[in-house]
Coordinates of C-alpha atoms and ligand atoms in Angstrom, one line a residue:
X1 CA 9.8 -2.1 42.9
X2 CA 13.2 -1.1 41.7
X3 CA 14.4 -2.3 38.3
X4 CA 17.9 -3.5 37.5
X5 CA 19.6 -4.0 34.2
X6 CA 23.1 -5.1 33.2
X7 CA 24.7 -5.7 29.9
X8 CA 28.0 -7.2 28.5
X9 CA 28.9 -7.6 24.8
X10 CA 30.3 -5.9 21.8
X11 CA 30.0 -2.1 21.5
X12 CA 29.1 0.5 24.0
X13 CA 26.6 -0.4 26.7
X14 CA 25.2 2.9 27.7
X15 CA 22.4 3.3 25.2
X16 CA 21.1 -0.2 25.9
X17 CA 21.3 0.3 29.6
X18 CA 19.4 3.6 29.5
X19 CA 16.7 2.2 27.1
X20 CA 16.5 -0.9 29.4
X21 CA 15.9 1.4 32.4
X22 CA 13.2 3.3 30.5
X23 CA 11.4 0.0 29.9
X24 CA 11.7 -0.8 33.6
X25 CA 10.8 2.7 34.9
X26 CA 7.3 1.3 35.9
X27 CA 9.1 -0.5 38.7
X28 CA 10.2 2.7 40.4
X29 CA 10.9 6.3 39.4
X30 CA 12.4 8.0 42.4
X31 CA 16.0 8.0 41.1
X32 CA 18.1 6.2 38.4
X33 CA 21.7 5.5 37.7
X34 CA 24.2 3.6 35.6
X35 CA 27.8 2.4 36.1
X36 CA 30.0 1.6 33.1
X37 CA 33.4 -0.2 33.1
X38 CA 35.6 1.9 30.8
X39 CA 39.1 0.6 31.1
X40 CA 40.2 3.4 33.4
X41 CA 37.8 3.0 36.3
X42 CA 34.1 2.6 36.7
X43 CA 32.1 5.7 35.7
X44 CA 29.0 6.1 37.8
X45 CA 26.2 8.5 37.0
X46 CA 23.1 8.8 39.2
X47 CA 20.3 11.3 39.7
X48 CA 17.2 11.6 41.8
X49 CA 14.0 11.9 39.8
X50 CA 13.0 10.2 36.6
X51 CA 15.3 8.7 34.0
X52 CA 15.1 11.8 31.9
X53 CA 17.2 13.5 34.7
X54 CA 19.8 10.8 34.4
X55 CA 19.8 11.2 30.6
X56 CA 20.4 15.0 31.0
X57 CA 23.3 14.2 33.4
X58 CA 25.1 12.1 30.8
X59 CA 24.6 14.3 27.8
X60 CA 28.0 15.7 26.8
X61 CA 30.0 13.1 28.8
X62 CA 28.5 9.8 27.6
X63 CA 30.3 7.0 29.4
X64 CA 32.2 4.6 27.1
X65 CA 32.6 0.9 27.8
X66 CA 30.9 -2.3 26.8
X67 CA 29.9 -3.6 30.2
X68 CA 27.6 -1.9 32.6
X69 CA 24.8 -2.0 35.2
X70 CA 21.8 0.3 35.8
X71 CA 19.0 0.8 38.3
X72 CA 15.7 2.6 38.6
X73 CA 14.6 3.1 42.3
X74 CA 11.5 2.9 44.4
X75 CA 12.8 4.1 47.8
X76 CA 12.6 1.8 50.8
X77 CA 15.6 2.9 52.9
X78 CA 16.3 6.6 52.6
X79 CA 14.7 9.4 50.6
X80 CA 15.1 9.7 46.8
X81 CA 18.3 11.7 46.7
X82 CA 21.3 11.5 44.4
X83 CA 23.3 9.9 47.2
X84 CA 20.7 7.2 47.8
X85 CA 20.4 6.4 44.0
X86 CA 22.1 3.2 42.8
X87 CA 24.7 2.1 41.7
X88 CA 26.4 2.2 45.1
X89 CA 30.2 2.0 45.3
X90 CA 32.7 0.7 47.8
X91 CA 35.2 2.6 49.8
X92 CA 37.8 2.8 47.0
X93 CA 35.1 2.9 44.3
X94 CA 36.5 -0.3 42.7
X95 CA 33.2 -2.1 43.1
X96 CA 29.7 -0.8 41.9
X97 CA 26.5 -2.6 42.7
X98 CA 22.8 -2.3 41.8
X99 CA 20.2 -4.1 44.0
X100 CA 16.5 -4.8 44.0
X101 CA 15.1 -6.0 47.3
X102 CA 15.8 -5.4 51.0
X103 CA 18.8 -6.4 53.0
X104 CA 17.3 -7.1 56.4
X105 CA 20.6 -7.4 58.3
X106 CA 22.2 -4.3 56.8
X107 CA 22.4 -2.5 60.2
X108 CA 24.5 -5.3 61.6
X109 CA 26.7 -5.5 58.5
X110 CA 27.1 -1.8 58.4
X111 CA 28.3 -1.7 62.0
X112 CA 30.8 -4.5 61.3
X113 CA 32.1 -2.7 58.2
X114 CA 32.2 0.7 60.0
X115 CA 34.3 -0.8 62.8
X116 CA 36.7 -2.0 60.1
X117 CA 37.0 1.6 58.9
X118 CA 34.4 1.7 56.1
X119 CA 32.6 5.0 55.6
X120 CA 29.1 5.1 54.2
X121 CA 27.7 7.9 52.1
X122 CA 24.0 6.9 51.7
X123 CA 21.1 5.9 53.9
X124 CA 20.4 2.8 51.9
X125 CA 20.6 -0.9 52.9
X126 CA 22.3 -1.6 49.5
X127 CA 25.5 0.2 50.2
X128 CA 26.7 -2.6 52.5
X129 CA 27.0 -4.9 49.4
X130 CA 29.8 -3.1 47.6
X131 CA 31.6 -2.5 50.9
X132 CA 31.4 -6.2 51.8
X133 CA 32.5 -7.2 48.3
X134 CA 35.5 -5.0 48.5
X135 CA 36.3 -6.3 52.0
X136 CA 36.3 -9.9 50.8
X137 CA 38.2 -9.1 47.7
X138 CA 41.2 -8.3 49.8
X139 CA 42.1 -11.9 50.5
X140 CA 39.7 -14.2 48.6
X141 CA 41.1 -16.8 46.3
X142 CA 39.1 -15.3 43.3
X143 CA 36.7 -12.5 42.6
X144 CA 33.9 -15.1 42.3
X145 CA 34.8 -16.4 45.8
X146 CA 34.7 -12.9 47.2
X147 CA 31.3 -12.3 45.6
X148 CA 30.0 -15.6 47.0
X149 CA 31.1 -14.7 50.5
X150 CA 29.4 -11.3 50.1
X151 CA 26.1 -12.9 49.0
X152 CA 26.4 -15.5 51.8
X153 CA 26.4 -12.7 54.4
X154 CA 23.2 -11.1 53.1
X155 CA 19.8 -11.8 54.7
X156 CA 16.6 -10.7 53.0
X157 CA 15.7 -10.4 49.4
X158 CA 17.9 -9.4 46.5
X159 CA 18.6 -9.4 42.9
X160 CA 22.1 -8.0 42.6
X161 CA 24.5 -7.1 39.8
X162 CA 28.0 -5.9 40.4
X163 CA 31.1 -4.7 38.6
X164 CA 34.7 -4.8 39.7
X165 CA 37.1 -2.3 38.3
X166 CA 39.3 -3.7 35.6
X167 CA 37.4 -7.0 35.3
X168 CA 35.4 -7.6 32.2
X169 CA 32.5 -9.4 33.9
X170 CA 29.2 -8.9 35.7
X171 CA 28.6 -10.7 39.0
X172 CA 25.0 -11.5 39.8
X173 CA 22.8 -13.2 42.4
X174 CA 19.2 -13.8 43.2
X175 CA 17.3 -14.5 46.4
X176 CA 13.6 -13.6 46.5
X177 CA 13.7 -10.8 43.9
X178 CA 13.3 -11.4 40.2
X179 CA 16.3 -11.7 37.9
X180 CA 16.3 -12.8 34.3
X181 CA 19.2 -13.5 32.0
X182 CA 18.7 -12.5 28.3
X183 CA 20.9 -14.3 25.7
X184 CA 21.6 -12.6 22.4
X185 CA 24.2 -13.7 19.9
X186 CA 27.1 -11.7 21.1
X187 CA 25.8 -10.1 24.2
X188 CA 24.2 -11.0 27.6
X189 CA 21.7 -9.0 29.6
X190 CA 20.4 -9.2 33.2
X191 CA 17.2 -7.6 34.2
X192 CA 14.3 -7.6 36.7
X193 CA 11.9 -8.0 33.9
X194 CA 11.9 -9.0 30.2
X195 CA 10.8 -5.7 28.6
X196 CA 14.2 -4.3 29.6
X197 CA 15.9 -6.3 26.8
X198 CA 13.0 -7.5 24.7
X199 CA 14.2 -5.3 21.8
X200 CA 17.4 -7.4 21.6
X201 CA 16.4 -11.0 22.5
X202 CA 13.5 -13.2 23.4
X203 CA 15.7 -16.0 24.8
X204 CA 15.8 -16.0 28.5
X205 CA 16.9 -17.9 31.6
X206 CA 15.1 -17.4 34.9
X207 CA 17.3 -17.3 37.9
X208 CA 16.2 -19.5 40.8
X209 CA 16.7 -18.4 44.4
X210 CA 20.3 -19.1 45.5
X211 CA 21.7 -18.8 41.9
X212 CA 24.9 -16.9 41.4
X213 CA 26.1 -16.0 37.9
X214 CA 29.2 -14.6 36.3
X215 CA 28.7 -13.1 32.8
X216 CA 31.7 -12.7 30.6
X217 CA 32.0 -11.8 27.0
X218 CA 32.2 -15.4 25.9
X219 CA 29.7 -17.1 28.2
X220 CA 27.8 -17.3 31.5
X221 CA 28.6 -19.5 34.4
X222 CA 25.8 -20.3 36.9
X223 CA 26.4 -21.9 40.3
X224 CA 24.7 -22.3 43.6
X225 CA 25.8 -20.7 46.8
X226 CA 28.2 -23.6 47.5
X227 CA 29.8 -23.2 44.1
X228 CA 28.3 -26.2 42.4
X229 CA 27.4 -25.7 38.7
X230 CA 23.7 -25.4 38.0
X231 CA 21.9 -25.7 34.6
X232 CA 18.8 -23.7 33.9
X233 CA 16.6 -24.1 30.8
X234 CA 16.6 -21.5 28.1
X235 CA 13.1 -20.4 27.4
X236 CA 11.6 -18.3 24.6
X237 CA 9.3 -15.4 25.4
X238 CA 6.3 -15.0 23.2
X239 CA 5.9 -11.2 23.7
X240 CA 6.4 -9.0 20.7
X241 CA 8.9 -6.1 21.3
X242 CA 6.1 -3.8 20.1
X243 CA 4.0 -4.9 23.1
X244 CA 6.5 -3.2 25.3
X245 CA 6.2 0.2 23.5
X246 CA 3.5 2.9 23.6
X247 CA 2.3 2.0 20.0
X248 CA 1.5 5.6 19.2
X249 CA -0.7 6.2 22.3
X250 CA 0.1 9.1 24.6
X251 CA 0.3 6.8 27.6
X252 CA 0.9 3.1 28.3
X253 CA -2.3 3.1 30.3
X254 CA -4.4 4.3 27.3
X255 CA -2.7 1.8 25.1
X256 CA -3.4 -1.0 27.6
X257 CA -7.1 0.0 27.9
X258 CA -7.4 0.1 24.1
X259 CA -5.7 -3.2 23.5
X260 CA -8.1 -5.1 25.9
X261 CA -10.0 -6.8 23.0
X262 CA -6.8 -8.4 21.9
X263 CA -5.7 -9.3 25.5
X264 CA -9.1 -10.9 26.2
X265 CA -9.0 -12.8 22.9
X266 CA -5.6 -14.3 24.0
X267 CA -7.0 -15.1 27.5
X268 CA -10.0 -17.0 26.1
X269 CA -8.3 -18.6 23.0
X270 CA -8.3 -22.4 23.2
X271 CA -10.0 -22.5 26.6
X272 CA -13.6 -22.7 25.5
X273 CA -15.1 -25.3 23.2
X274 CA -18.9 -25.3 22.6
X275 CA -20.3 -25.2 26.1
X276 CA -17.2 -26.5 27.9
X277 CA -14.2 -24.9 29.5
X278 CA -10.9 -26.6 28.6
X279 CA -8.0 -25.8 30.8
X280 CA -5.0 -27.7 29.5
X281 CA -3.4 -28.5 32.9
X282 CA -6.7 -29.4 34.6
X283 CA -8.4 -32.3 33.0
X284 CA -11.8 -33.5 34.1
X285 CA -11.9 -34.6 37.7
X286 CA -8.8 -32.5 38.8
X287 CA -10.8 -30.6 41.3
X288 CA -13.2 -33.2 42.5
X289 CA -11.7 -33.2 46.1
X290 CA -11.9 -29.4 46.5
X291 CA -14.1 -28.4 49.4
X292 CA -13.4 -24.7 49.5
X293 CA -11.4 -22.1 47.7
X294 CA -9.3 -19.2 49.1
X295 CA -8.1 -16.4 46.9
X296 CA -5.0 -14.4 47.9
X297 CA -4.2 -11.2 46.1
X298 CA -3.5 -7.4 46.5
X299 CA -4.8 -4.3 44.9
X300 CA -6.4 -4.7 41.6
X301 CA -5.7 -8.4 41.6
X302 CA -7.7 -8.6 44.9
X303 CA -10.6 -7.1 43.1
X304 CA -10.4 -9.7 40.4
X305 CA -10.3 -12.3 43.2
X306 CA -13.5 -10.8 44.7
X307 CA -15.0 -11.3 41.3
X308 CA -13.9 -14.9 41.4
X309 CA -15.2 -15.3 45.0
X310 CA -18.6 -14.1 43.9
X311 CA -18.8 -16.4 40.9
X312 CA -17.9 -19.5 43.0
X313 CA -20.3 -18.6 45.7
X314 CA -23.0 -18.3 43.1
X315 CA -22.3 -21.8 41.9
X316 CA -22.4 -23.1 45.5
X317 CA -18.7 -23.5 46.1
X318 CA -17.4 -22.0 49.3
X319 CA -14.9 -19.3 48.4
X320 CA -13.3 -16.3 50.0
X321 CA -11.0 -13.6 48.7
X322 CA -8.3 -12.5 51.2
X323 CA -6.0 -9.5 51.0
X324 CA -2.7 -11.3 50.8
X325 CA -1.0 -9.1 53.4
X326 CA -3.6 -10.2 56.0
X327 CA -3.8 -13.9 55.0
X328 CA -1.0 -15.6 56.9
X329 CA -1.9 -14.1 60.3
X330 CA -5.7 -14.5 59.9
X331 CA -6.7 -17.3 57.6
X332 CA -4.2 -20.1 57.2
X333 CA -5.7 -21.8 60.2
X334 CA -8.8 -22.6 58.2
X335 CA -6.9 -24.5 55.5
X336 CA -7.6 -28.2 55.1
X337 CA -6.1 -30.7 52.7
X338 CA -9.1 -30.0 50.4
X339 CA -8.6 -26.3 50.3
X340 CA -7.5 -24.8 46.9
X341 CA -5.6 -21.6 47.3
X342 CA -5.5 -19.4 44.2
X343 CA -2.9 -16.6 44.2
X344 CA -3.9 -13.9 41.7
X345 CA -1.0 -11.7 40.7
X346 CA -0.3 -9.9 37.5
X347 CA 3.5 -9.7 38.1
X348 CA 3.8 -13.0 40.0
X349 CA 6.3 -11.1 42.2
X350 CA 4.2 -9.3 44.8
X351 CA 5.8 -10.0 48.1
X352 CA 2.5 -10.0 50.1
X353 CA 1.0 -12.5 47.6
X354 CA 4.1 -14.7 47.6
X355 CA 4.1 -14.7 51.4
X356 CA 0.4 -15.9 51.4
X357 CA 1.1 -18.5 48.8
X358 CA 4.0 -19.9 50.8
X359 CA 1.9 -19.8 54.0
X360 CA -0.8 -21.8 52.2
X361 CA 1.8 -24.3 50.9
X362 CA 3.3 -24.8 54.4
X363 CA -0.2 -25.7 55.6
X364 CA -0.6 -28.3 53.0
X365 CA -3.0 -26.5 50.7
X366 CA -3.1 -27.2 47.0
X367 CA -2.1 -24.0 45.1
X368 CA -2.7 -22.4 41.8
X369 CA -1.5 -19.0 40.6
X370 CA -3.3 -16.9 38.0
X371 CA -0.6 -14.7 36.6
X372 CA 0.5 -12.8 33.5
X373 CA 4.2 -13.5 33.8
X374 CA 5.8 -16.8 32.8
X375 CA 8.8 -17.7 34.9
X376 CA 7.6 -15.4 37.7
X377 CA 8.2 -16.5 41.3
X378 CA 4.5 -17.3 41.8
X379 CA 4.4 -19.3 38.6
X380 CA 7.4 -21.3 39.8
X381 CA 6.3 -21.8 43.4
X382 CA 2.6 -22.6 43.0
X383 CA 1.6 -26.2 42.2
X384 CA 0.1 -25.0 39.0
X385 CA 0.0 -21.8 37.0
X386 CA -2.7 -20.4 34.7
X387 CA -1.4 -17.6 32.5
X388 CA -3.7 -14.8 31.5
X389 CA -1.7 -14.1 28.4
X390 CA -2.5 -10.3 28.4
X391 CA 1.0 -9.3 27.2
X392 CA 3.3 -6.9 29.1
X393 CA 1.5 -4.3 31.2
X394 CA 3.8 -1.2 31.7
X395 CA 1.4 1.4 33.1
X396 CA 1.5 1.3 36.8
X397 CA -2.3 1.2 37.1
X398 CA -3.4 -2.3 36.1
X399 CA -6.1 -2.3 33.4
X400 CA -6.1 -5.0 30.8
X401 CA -4.8 -7.5 33.3
X402 CA -7.8 -7.0 35.6
X403 CA -10.1 -7.9 32.7
X404 CA -8.0 -10.9 31.7
X405 CA -7.7 -12.0 35.4
X406 CA -11.5 -11.8 35.9
X407 CA -12.1 -13.8 32.7
X408 CA -9.5 -16.4 33.7
X409 CA -11.0 -16.7 37.2
X410 CA -14.5 -17.1 35.6
X411 CA -13.2 -20.0 33.4
X412 CA -11.5 -21.6 36.4
X413 CA -14.7 -21.2 38.5
X414 CA -16.8 -22.9 35.7
X415 CA -14.2 -25.7 35.5
X416 CA -14.4 -26.2 39.3
X417 CA -18.2 -26.3 39.2
X418 CA -18.0 -29.1 36.6
X419 CA -15.8 -31.2 38.8
X420 CA -17.4 -30.8 42.2
X421 CA -20.3 -33.1 42.5
X422 CA -22.1 -31.2 45.2
X423 CA -22.5 -28.2 43.1
X424 CA -24.0 -27.5 39.7
X425 CA -22.5 -25.8 36.8
X426 CA -24.7 -22.8 35.9
X427 CA -27.9 -23.8 33.9
X428 CA -27.0 -21.3 31.2
X429 CA -23.3 -22.2 30.8
X430 CA -23.6 -22.5 27.0
X431 CA -25.1 -19.1 26.7
X432 CA -22.6 -17.4 29.0
X433 CA -19.7 -19.0 27.2
X434 CA -21.1 -17.8 23.9
X435 CA -21.4 -14.3 25.4
X436 CA -17.8 -14.6 26.7
X437 CA -16.5 -15.2 23.2
X438 CA -18.2 -11.9 22.2
X439 CA -16.6 -10.0 25.1
X440 CA -13.6 -8.7 23.1
X441 CA -16.1 -7.3 20.5
X442 CA -18.2 -5.7 23.2
X443 CA -15.2 -4.1 24.8
X444 CA -14.3 -2.7 21.3
X445 CA -17.8 -1.2 21.1
X446 CA -17.3 0.5 24.5
X447 CA -13.9 1.8 23.3
X448 CA -15.4 3.1 20.0
X449 CA -18.5 4.8 21.5
X450 CA -17.5 5.9 25.0
X451 CA -18.5 9.3 26.3
X452 CA -16.1 8.9 29.3
X453 CA -14.0 11.8 28.3
X454 CA -16.9 14.2 28.4
X455 CA -18.1 12.8 31.8
X456 CA -14.6 13.0 33.2
X457 CA -14.5 16.7 32.2
X458 CA -17.9 17.4 33.7
X459 CA -17.0 16.1 37.1
X460 CA -13.2 16.8 37.4
X461 CA -12.7 19.0 40.5
X462 CA -15.4 17.4 42.5
X463 CA -14.8 16.9 46.2
X464 CA -14.9 13.1 46.1
X465 CA -16.0 10.2 43.9
X466 CA -18.1 7.2 44.9
X467 CA -18.6 4.0 43.0
X468 CA -21.4 1.5 43.9
X469 CA -22.4 -1.9 42.6
X470 CA -23.9 -5.1 43.9
X471 CA -22.7 -8.7 43.5
X472 CA -20.0 -8.9 40.8
X473 CA -20.3 -5.2 40.4
X474 CA -19.2 -4.6 44.0
X475 CA -15.8 -5.9 42.9
X476 CA -15.9 -3.6 39.9
X477 CA -17.0 -0.6 42.0
X478 CA -14.0 -1.1 44.3
X479 CA -11.7 -1.5 41.3
X480 CA -13.2 1.7 39.7
X481 CA -12.4 3.6 42.9
X482 CA -8.9 2.2 43.2
X483 CA -8.1 3.2 39.6
X484 CA -9.5 6.7 40.1
X485 CA -7.6 7.5 43.3
X486 CA -4.4 5.9 42.0
X487 CA -4.0 8.1 39.0
X488 CA -6.0 11.3 39.8
X489 CA -5.0 11.6 43.5
X490 CA -8.6 12.5 44.3
X491 CA -10.6 10.8 47.0
X492 CA -12.6 7.9 45.7
X493 CA -14.3 4.9 47.4
X494 CA -16.1 1.9 46.1
X495 CA -18.9 0.3 48.0
X496 CA -21.4 -2.5 47.8
X497 CA -24.5 -0.5 46.8
X498 CA -26.6 -1.6 49.8
X499 CA -23.9 -0.4 52.2
X500 CA -24.1 3.2 51.2
X501 CA -27.0 3.8 53.6
X502 CA -25.1 2.2 56.5
X503 CA -22.5 5.0 56.8
X504 CA -20.9 6.3 53.6
X505 CA -24.1 8.2 52.8
X506 CA -22.9 10.8 55.3
X507 CA -20.2 11.8 52.8
X508 CA -22.6 12.3 49.9
X509 CA -23.1 15.9 48.8
X510 CA -23.9 17.7 45.5
X511 CA -20.2 17.8 45.0
X512 CA -19.6 14.0 45.2
X513 CA -20.6 12.2 41.9
X514 CA -21.8 8.6 42.5
X515 CA -21.0 6.1 39.7
X516 CA -23.7 3.4 39.9
X517 CA -23.1 0.1 38.1
X518 CA -25.9 -2.0 36.8
X519 CA -25.5 -5.5 35.3
X520 CA -29.0 -6.3 34.0
X521 CA -29.8 -8.6 36.9
X522 CA -31.3 -7.7 40.3
X523 CA -30.7 -4.0 39.5
X524 CA -33.8 -2.7 41.3
X525 CA -32.1 -2.4 44.7
X526 CA -29.0 -0.6 43.2
X527 CA -31.3 1.8 41.5
X528 CA -33.0 2.5 44.8
X529 CA -29.5 3.1 46.4
X530 CA -28.6 5.4 43.6
X531 CA -31.8 7.4 44.1
X532 CA -31.1 7.6 47.9
X533 CA -27.7 9.3 47.0
X534 CA -29.4 11.5 44.5
X535 CA -32.0 12.6 47.0
X536 CA -29.0 14.0 49.0
X537 CA -28.0 16.0 45.9
X538 CA -25.3 13.7 44.5
X539 CA -25.0 13.6 40.7
X540 CA -25.6 10.0 39.5
X541 CA -23.5 8.6 36.7
X542 CA -25.0 5.3 35.7
X543 CA -23.2 2.6 33.8
X544 CA -25.7 0.2 32.2
X545 CA -26.9 -1.2 28.9
X546 CA -29.1 1.0 26.6
X547 CA -32.7 1.6 27.7
X548 CA -31.9 0.6 31.3
X549 CA -34.3 2.2 33.8
X550 CA -31.3 3.9 35.4
X551 CA -30.9 6.1 32.3
X552 CA -34.0 8.0 33.2
X553 CA -33.0 9.0 36.7
X554 CA -29.3 9.6 35.9
X555 CA -27.5 12.9 35.5
X556 CA -25.1 11.2 33.1
X557 CA -25.0 7.8 31.5
X558 CA -22.3 5.5 30.2
X559 CA -23.7 2.8 28.0
X560 CA -22.4 -0.7 27.7
X561 CA -23.5 -3.4 25.3
X562 CA -26.2 -5.8 26.5
X563 CA -24.6 -9.1 27.5
X564 CA -24.8 -11.9 30.2
X565 CA -24.8 -10.4 33.7
X566 CA -21.6 -12.3 34.4
X567 CA -19.7 -10.2 31.9
X568 CA -21.4 -6.8 32.1
X569 CA -19.2 -5.7 35.0
X570 CA -16.1 -6.1 32.9
X571 CA -17.6 -3.7 30.3
X572 CA -18.6 -1.2 33.0
X573 CA -15.0 -1.5 34.2
X574 CA -13.6 -0.4 30.8
X575 CA -15.9 2.7 31.0
X576 CA -14.6 3.5 34.5
X577 CA -10.9 3.0 33.4
X578 CA -11.5 5.6 30.7
X579 CA -13.2 8.0 33.2
X580 CA -10.2 7.7 35.5
X581 CA -7.8 8.2 32.6
X582 CA -9.4 11.3 31.3
X583 CA -9.9 12.8 34.8
X584 CA -6.2 12.3 35.5
X585 CA -5.3 13.8 32.2
X586 CA -7.5 16.9 32.9
X587 CA -5.6 17.2 36.2
X588 CA -2.2 16.9 34.5
X589 CA -1.2 13.8 36.5
X590 CA 1.7 11.6 35.4
X591 CA -0.7 8.9 34.4
X592 CA 1.8 6.0 33.8
X593 CA 3.8 6.7 36.9
X594 CA 1.6 7.9 39.8
X595 CA 3.5 9.4 42.7
X596 CA 4.7 7.0 45.4
X597 CA 3.7 3.8 43.6
X598 CA 5.5 1.1 41.7
X599 CA 4.1 -1.6 39.6
X600 CA 5.7 -4.6 41.2
X601 CA 5.6 -4.4 44.9
X602 CA 8.4 -6.7 46.1
X603 CA 8.4 -5.7 49.8
X604 CA 5.9 -6.7 52.5
Ligands
F6R1 C1 -3.4 -1.1 40.9 C2 -2.3 -2.0 40.9 C3 -1.9 -2.6 42.2 C4 -1.6 -4.1 41.9 C5 -1.1 -4.8 43.2 C6 -0.8 -6.3 43.0 O1 -3.7 -0.6 39.6 O2 -1.7 -2.2 39.9 O3 -2.9 -2.5 43.1 O4 -2.7 -4.7 41.4 O5 0.1 -4.2 43.6 O6 0.1 -6.5 41.9 P1 0.2 -7.9 41.3 O7 -1.1 -8.2 40.5 O8 1.4 -7.8 40.3 O9 0.4 -8.9 42.3

């Protein structure tokens, strides 16, 4: 949800800024801009639309200068126009600012500045920041002091980077929005996420809320709001720069679907030994006091949480998955000191999920986050973090991280069941863990043999698409529908199979394919539900293992390898990811950057 980049060092900044923005484009693609300090003023270039528009704008007049800032926008205040694009500048254009987040008191600040003679040229909340900075520069004791006063006036969430004309430095601050410092030998970067500068360095420092930094050619100073020096650890990122590229695939999404065997191997590695689950930070007995589990998550992560809920309920542990945006108002009252709250979030920065996590902490719950991003806010704020290790996910539609989250939650569920005396670990744990270790191989089989492309072509153009499944496959059906609508813009819904006849069946026609998911366990009822839809003319696309009875009644069949029922939904999900991908491709959609969406949603 907006991406920012800044860079200071030897040589021109512009290429590194633009490449950084391209690597952050998944965070927003409504408009983009850069500002470069060039010795005779600050050159600002900004354009509505994608980064390619910005690149076209600077061809022929490439700005010179070795310090600069950049931004890619997901609109919150004001439409995606050139005027509303960042960087925003002050009255005299001697200050330029990029910002990710929301300034909640911007109306009040704007009125104050307007009464002081400032004129605004955009509809954004951000524009108050350069105006304020300029205002304080008039009589502050130092530039840093003026910046600190500016930051002190802001309410809301922000990651900010600012330039002042003629000053060879970048001023930065963080409150509630991610900001990471990248340290290379002779240059420094700031960005909302590591892929922005991963080509140059893997040494990073995560800003904490309230941190203010000044980046100069020969060093970085970090202080708190009061001006006291703060020291933050330098960490090394174990992502490969290649992980952040398309690796020869047409889209990031296709790459991320195809690299799931590797992502899953990383998720599982070192966490299973014979018939036991080993989670480094959770030795035996860690969970013995847990009475109930509450998951909080959004979107795809919520579907992974539903998977986790189902698994825990199956083992006899009370668990419920909540949509994070609904949690604080509706559920925190049920927290006790023995409630474990698990925040599931790929990015670790989703505002709704962080709100729920904080609400749970305030009520005294023990918290764990299951996330993909080290150093993310969720990882730092939860009592414990479990990393899914799926590598960077750039496509806006989450794919590999759903699979890795579901596996991580399965392992955590088994670990909980081992600790809680009142419940039993599943009888067939050894078998299901053996099958888990084969999951990457099974996913590879799906990828090598899928007929999803053909099926997508057959049904592209249908009126609507329904996905049904029971138990664990209910979560997968919902995820299949979310993926489909997100990237094809077609109407798609996922239902618990048994619910179809309680209402949604009214929507079923010969022009609404129904994807029915079978996991090799208690499938009879789902088969019956599929036949009920078929009797109303709907084409049935079954996803099941070979020779499954569903094959006989289906109009089309997507085969998955035979495995434990606990994992078969994850194989079905890969088939559905591919169907969505090819349907979106047939429709000519911008698959990696679906309209109106952003990968990391940092507003509530
Ligand atoms: C769907 C998708 C979103 C995210 C949701 C939560 O493909 O990507 O629905 O799953 O915005 O994001 P995280 O997992 O980062 O909290």
